[in-house]
mmCIF file of C-alpha atoms in Angstrom:
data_model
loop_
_atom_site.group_PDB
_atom_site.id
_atom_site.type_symbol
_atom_site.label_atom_id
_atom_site.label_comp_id
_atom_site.label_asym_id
_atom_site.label_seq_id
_atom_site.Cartn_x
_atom_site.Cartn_y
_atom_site.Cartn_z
ATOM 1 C CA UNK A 7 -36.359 32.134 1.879
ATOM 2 C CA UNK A 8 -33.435 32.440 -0.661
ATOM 3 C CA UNK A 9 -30.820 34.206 2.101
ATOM 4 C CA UNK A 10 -31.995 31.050 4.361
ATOM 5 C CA UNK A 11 -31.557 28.439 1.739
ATOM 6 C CA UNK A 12 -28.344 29.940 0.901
ATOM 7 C CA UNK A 13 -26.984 30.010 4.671
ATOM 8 C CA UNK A 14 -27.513 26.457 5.238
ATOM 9 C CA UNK A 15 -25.801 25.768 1.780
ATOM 10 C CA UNK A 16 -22.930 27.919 3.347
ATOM 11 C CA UNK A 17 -23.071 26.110 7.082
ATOM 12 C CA UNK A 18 -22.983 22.572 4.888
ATOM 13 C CA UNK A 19 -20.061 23.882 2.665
ATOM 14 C CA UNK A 20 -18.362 25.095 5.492
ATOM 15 C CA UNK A 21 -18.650 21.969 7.936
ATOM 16 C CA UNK A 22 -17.729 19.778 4.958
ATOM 17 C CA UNK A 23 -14.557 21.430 4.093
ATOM 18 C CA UNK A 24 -13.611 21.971 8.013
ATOM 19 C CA UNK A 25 -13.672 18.331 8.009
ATOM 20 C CA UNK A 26 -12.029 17.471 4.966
ATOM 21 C CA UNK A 27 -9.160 19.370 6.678
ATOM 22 C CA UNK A 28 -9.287 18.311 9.682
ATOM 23 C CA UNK A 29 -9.171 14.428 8.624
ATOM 24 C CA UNK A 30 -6.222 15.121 6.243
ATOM 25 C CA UNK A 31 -4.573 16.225 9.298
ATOM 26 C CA UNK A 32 -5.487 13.467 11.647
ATOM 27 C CA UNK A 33 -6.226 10.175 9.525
ATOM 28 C CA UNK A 34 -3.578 10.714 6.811
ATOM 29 C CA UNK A 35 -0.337 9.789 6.849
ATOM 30 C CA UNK A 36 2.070 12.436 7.383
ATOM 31 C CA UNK A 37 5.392 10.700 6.310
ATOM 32 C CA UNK A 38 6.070 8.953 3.120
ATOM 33 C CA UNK A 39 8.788 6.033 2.184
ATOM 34 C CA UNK A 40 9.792 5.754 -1.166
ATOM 35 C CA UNK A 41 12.965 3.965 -2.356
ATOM 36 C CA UNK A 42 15.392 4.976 0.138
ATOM 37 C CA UNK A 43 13.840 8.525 0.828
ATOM 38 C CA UNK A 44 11.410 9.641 3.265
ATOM 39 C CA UNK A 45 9.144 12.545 2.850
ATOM 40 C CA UNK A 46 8.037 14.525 5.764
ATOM 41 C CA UNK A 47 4.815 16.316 6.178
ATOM 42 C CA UNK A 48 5.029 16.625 10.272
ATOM 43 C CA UNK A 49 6.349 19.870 10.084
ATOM 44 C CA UNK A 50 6.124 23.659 9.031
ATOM 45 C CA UNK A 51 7.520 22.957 5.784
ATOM 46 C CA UNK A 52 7.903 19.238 3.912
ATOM 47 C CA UNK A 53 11.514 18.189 4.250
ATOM 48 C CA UNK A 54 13.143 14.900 2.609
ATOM 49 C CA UNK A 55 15.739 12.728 4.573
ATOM 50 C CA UNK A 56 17.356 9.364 3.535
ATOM 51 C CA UNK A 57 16.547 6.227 5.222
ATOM 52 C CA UNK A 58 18.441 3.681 3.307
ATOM 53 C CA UNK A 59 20.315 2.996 0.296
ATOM 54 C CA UNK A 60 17.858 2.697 -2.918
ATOM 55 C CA UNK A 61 17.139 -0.389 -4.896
ATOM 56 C CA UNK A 62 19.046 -0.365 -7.647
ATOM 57 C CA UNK A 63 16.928 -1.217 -10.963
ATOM 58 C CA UNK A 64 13.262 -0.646 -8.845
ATOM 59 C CA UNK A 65 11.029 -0.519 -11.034
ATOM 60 C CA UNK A 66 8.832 1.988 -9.738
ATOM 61 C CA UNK A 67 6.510 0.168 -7.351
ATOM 62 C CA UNK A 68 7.067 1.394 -3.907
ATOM 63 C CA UNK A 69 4.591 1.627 -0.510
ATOM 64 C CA UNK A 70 4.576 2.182 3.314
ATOM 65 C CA UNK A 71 3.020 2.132 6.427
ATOM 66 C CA UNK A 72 3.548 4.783 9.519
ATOM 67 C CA UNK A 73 1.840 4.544 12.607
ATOM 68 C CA UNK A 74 -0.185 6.839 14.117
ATOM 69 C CA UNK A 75 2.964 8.001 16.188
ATOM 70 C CA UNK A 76 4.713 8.464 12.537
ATOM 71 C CA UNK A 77 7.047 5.672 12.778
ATOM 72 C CA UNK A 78 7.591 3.446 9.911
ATOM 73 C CA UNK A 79 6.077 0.024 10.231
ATOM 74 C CA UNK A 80 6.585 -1.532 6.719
ATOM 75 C CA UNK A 81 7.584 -0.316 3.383
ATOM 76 C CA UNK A 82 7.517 -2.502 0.343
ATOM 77 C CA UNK A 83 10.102 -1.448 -2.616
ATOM 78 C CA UNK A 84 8.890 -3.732 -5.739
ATOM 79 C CA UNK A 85 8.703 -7.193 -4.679
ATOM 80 C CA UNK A 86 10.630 -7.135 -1.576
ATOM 81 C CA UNK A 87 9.342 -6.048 2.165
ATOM 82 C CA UNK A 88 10.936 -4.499 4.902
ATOM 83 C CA UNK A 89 10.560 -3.947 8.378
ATOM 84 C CA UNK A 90 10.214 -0.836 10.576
ATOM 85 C CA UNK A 91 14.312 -0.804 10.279
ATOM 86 C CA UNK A 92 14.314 -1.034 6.937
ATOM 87 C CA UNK A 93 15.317 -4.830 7.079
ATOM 88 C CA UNK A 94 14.974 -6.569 3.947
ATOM 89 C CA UNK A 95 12.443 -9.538 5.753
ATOM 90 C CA UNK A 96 10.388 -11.026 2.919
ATOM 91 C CA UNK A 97 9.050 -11.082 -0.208
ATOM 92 C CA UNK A 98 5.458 -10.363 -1.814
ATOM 93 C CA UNK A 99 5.457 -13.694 -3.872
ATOM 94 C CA UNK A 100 7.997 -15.853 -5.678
ATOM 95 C CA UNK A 101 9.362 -15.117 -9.012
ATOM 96 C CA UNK A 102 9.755 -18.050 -10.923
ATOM 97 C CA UNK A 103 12.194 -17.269 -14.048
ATOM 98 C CA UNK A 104 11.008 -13.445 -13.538
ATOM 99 C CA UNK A 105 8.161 -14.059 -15.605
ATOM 100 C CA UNK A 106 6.025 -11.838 -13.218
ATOM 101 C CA UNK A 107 6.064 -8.319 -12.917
ATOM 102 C CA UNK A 108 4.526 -5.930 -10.187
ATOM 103 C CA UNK A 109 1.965 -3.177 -11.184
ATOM 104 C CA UNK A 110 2.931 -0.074 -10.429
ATOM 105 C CA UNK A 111 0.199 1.034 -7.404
ATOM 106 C CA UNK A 112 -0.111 -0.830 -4.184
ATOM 107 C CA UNK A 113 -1.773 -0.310 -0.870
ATOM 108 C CA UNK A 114 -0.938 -1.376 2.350
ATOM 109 C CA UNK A 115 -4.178 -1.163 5.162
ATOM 110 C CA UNK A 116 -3.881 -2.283 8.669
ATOM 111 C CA UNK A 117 -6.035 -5.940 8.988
ATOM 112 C CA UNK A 118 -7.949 -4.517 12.083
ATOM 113 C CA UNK A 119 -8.041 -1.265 13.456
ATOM 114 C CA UNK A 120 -7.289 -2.635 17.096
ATOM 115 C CA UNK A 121 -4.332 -4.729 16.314
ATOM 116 C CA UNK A 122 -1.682 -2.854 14.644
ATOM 117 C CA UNK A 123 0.009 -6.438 14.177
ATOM 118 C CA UNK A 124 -0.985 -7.579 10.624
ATOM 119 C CA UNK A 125 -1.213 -5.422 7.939
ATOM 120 C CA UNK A 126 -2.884 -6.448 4.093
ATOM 121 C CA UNK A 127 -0.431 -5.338 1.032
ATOM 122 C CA UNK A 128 -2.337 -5.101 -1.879
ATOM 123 C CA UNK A 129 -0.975 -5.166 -5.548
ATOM 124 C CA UNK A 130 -1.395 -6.469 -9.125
ATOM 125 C CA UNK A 131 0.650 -8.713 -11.067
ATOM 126 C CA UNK A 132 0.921 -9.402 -14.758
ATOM 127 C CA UNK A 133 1.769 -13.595 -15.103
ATOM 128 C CA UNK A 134 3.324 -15.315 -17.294
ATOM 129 C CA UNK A 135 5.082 -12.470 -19.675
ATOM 130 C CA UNK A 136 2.007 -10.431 -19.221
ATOM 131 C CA UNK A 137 -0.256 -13.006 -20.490
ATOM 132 C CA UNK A 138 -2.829 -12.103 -18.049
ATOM 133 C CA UNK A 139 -3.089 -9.770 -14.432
ATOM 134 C CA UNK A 140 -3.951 -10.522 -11.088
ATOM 135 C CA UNK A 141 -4.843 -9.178 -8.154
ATOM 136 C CA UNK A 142 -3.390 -10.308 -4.801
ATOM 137 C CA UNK A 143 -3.084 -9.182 -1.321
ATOM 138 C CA UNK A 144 -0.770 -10.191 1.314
ATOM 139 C CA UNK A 145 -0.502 -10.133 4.587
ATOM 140 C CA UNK A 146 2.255 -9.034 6.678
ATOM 141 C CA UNK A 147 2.659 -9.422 9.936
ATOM 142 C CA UNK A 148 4.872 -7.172 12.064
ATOM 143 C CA UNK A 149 5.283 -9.608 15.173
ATOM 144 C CA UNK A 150 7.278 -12.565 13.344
ATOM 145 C CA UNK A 151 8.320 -10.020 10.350
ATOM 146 C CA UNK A 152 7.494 -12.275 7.624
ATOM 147 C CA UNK A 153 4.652 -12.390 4.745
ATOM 148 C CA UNK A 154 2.347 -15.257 6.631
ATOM 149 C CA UNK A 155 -0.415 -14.879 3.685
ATOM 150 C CA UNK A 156 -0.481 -14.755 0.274
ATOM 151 C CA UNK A 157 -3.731 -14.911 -1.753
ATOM 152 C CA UNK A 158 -5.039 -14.170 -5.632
ATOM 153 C CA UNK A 159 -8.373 -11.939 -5.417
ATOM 154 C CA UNK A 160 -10.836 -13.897 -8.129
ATOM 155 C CA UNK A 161 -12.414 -11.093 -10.101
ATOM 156 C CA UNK A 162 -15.238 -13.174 -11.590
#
């Protein structure tokens, strides 16, 4: 009974971590966008390449899409947004008087998985001096290249 129970544990082990690979190879993306560098995971070994000049004075907050061809559909450095060219086309939300500052994580997610036209940025904010955070999602959308949504997710 104990060599049986301890095959199936094996077989579940097993399947679990064949899978776990096999979806960081398939659902993942392979290339990365940072400011002005691109990391590439599509080959044997990772290799780095430029892909425009870096924002000078980013503070730190930097995200990207790639499709599931690996081509770049947006990247956001900090506050600003830009296209698959790296095209500076919008901006996340205003700064009045730079009293707002970006967290430093955001995420961007596709707004349906059969339209790869609009795409939800999501990312914190501290107001007012860092008199309180928020959270807020956008939503960008790759047709007209412009931010066409901008909303503040209530926490209560």
């Amino acid at each position: 009974m104990k060599s049986i129970t301890i095959k199936i544990i094996g077989i579940a082990i097993f399947s679990f971590l064949l899978t776990s690979v096999y979806a960081q190879n398939t659902e993942q993306m392979r290339k990365w966008a940072f400011n002005g560098v691109e990391v590439d995971f599509t080959g044997a070994t990772v290799t780095t390449q430029t892909i425009s000049s870096p924002v000078l004075g980013a503070n730190g907050a930097y995200c990207c899409y790639y499709d599931e061809n690996d081509q770049l559909v947006v990247r956001v450095v900090d506050n600003t947004v830009y296209d698959e060219n790296n095209t500076i086309v919008d901006q996340l939300f205003d700064n009045p008087q730079n009293n707002y500052k970006l967290g430093d994580q955001m995420v961007i997610v596709p707004k349906s998985q059969s339209n790869n036209c609009e795409f939800y940025i999501f990312y914190s904010i501290a107001v007012n001096n860092y008199d309180h955070w928020e959270m807020r999602y956008a939503v960008y959308n790759r047709g007209v290249r412009e931010i066409t949504e901008n909303n503040t997710i209530s926490l209560n």
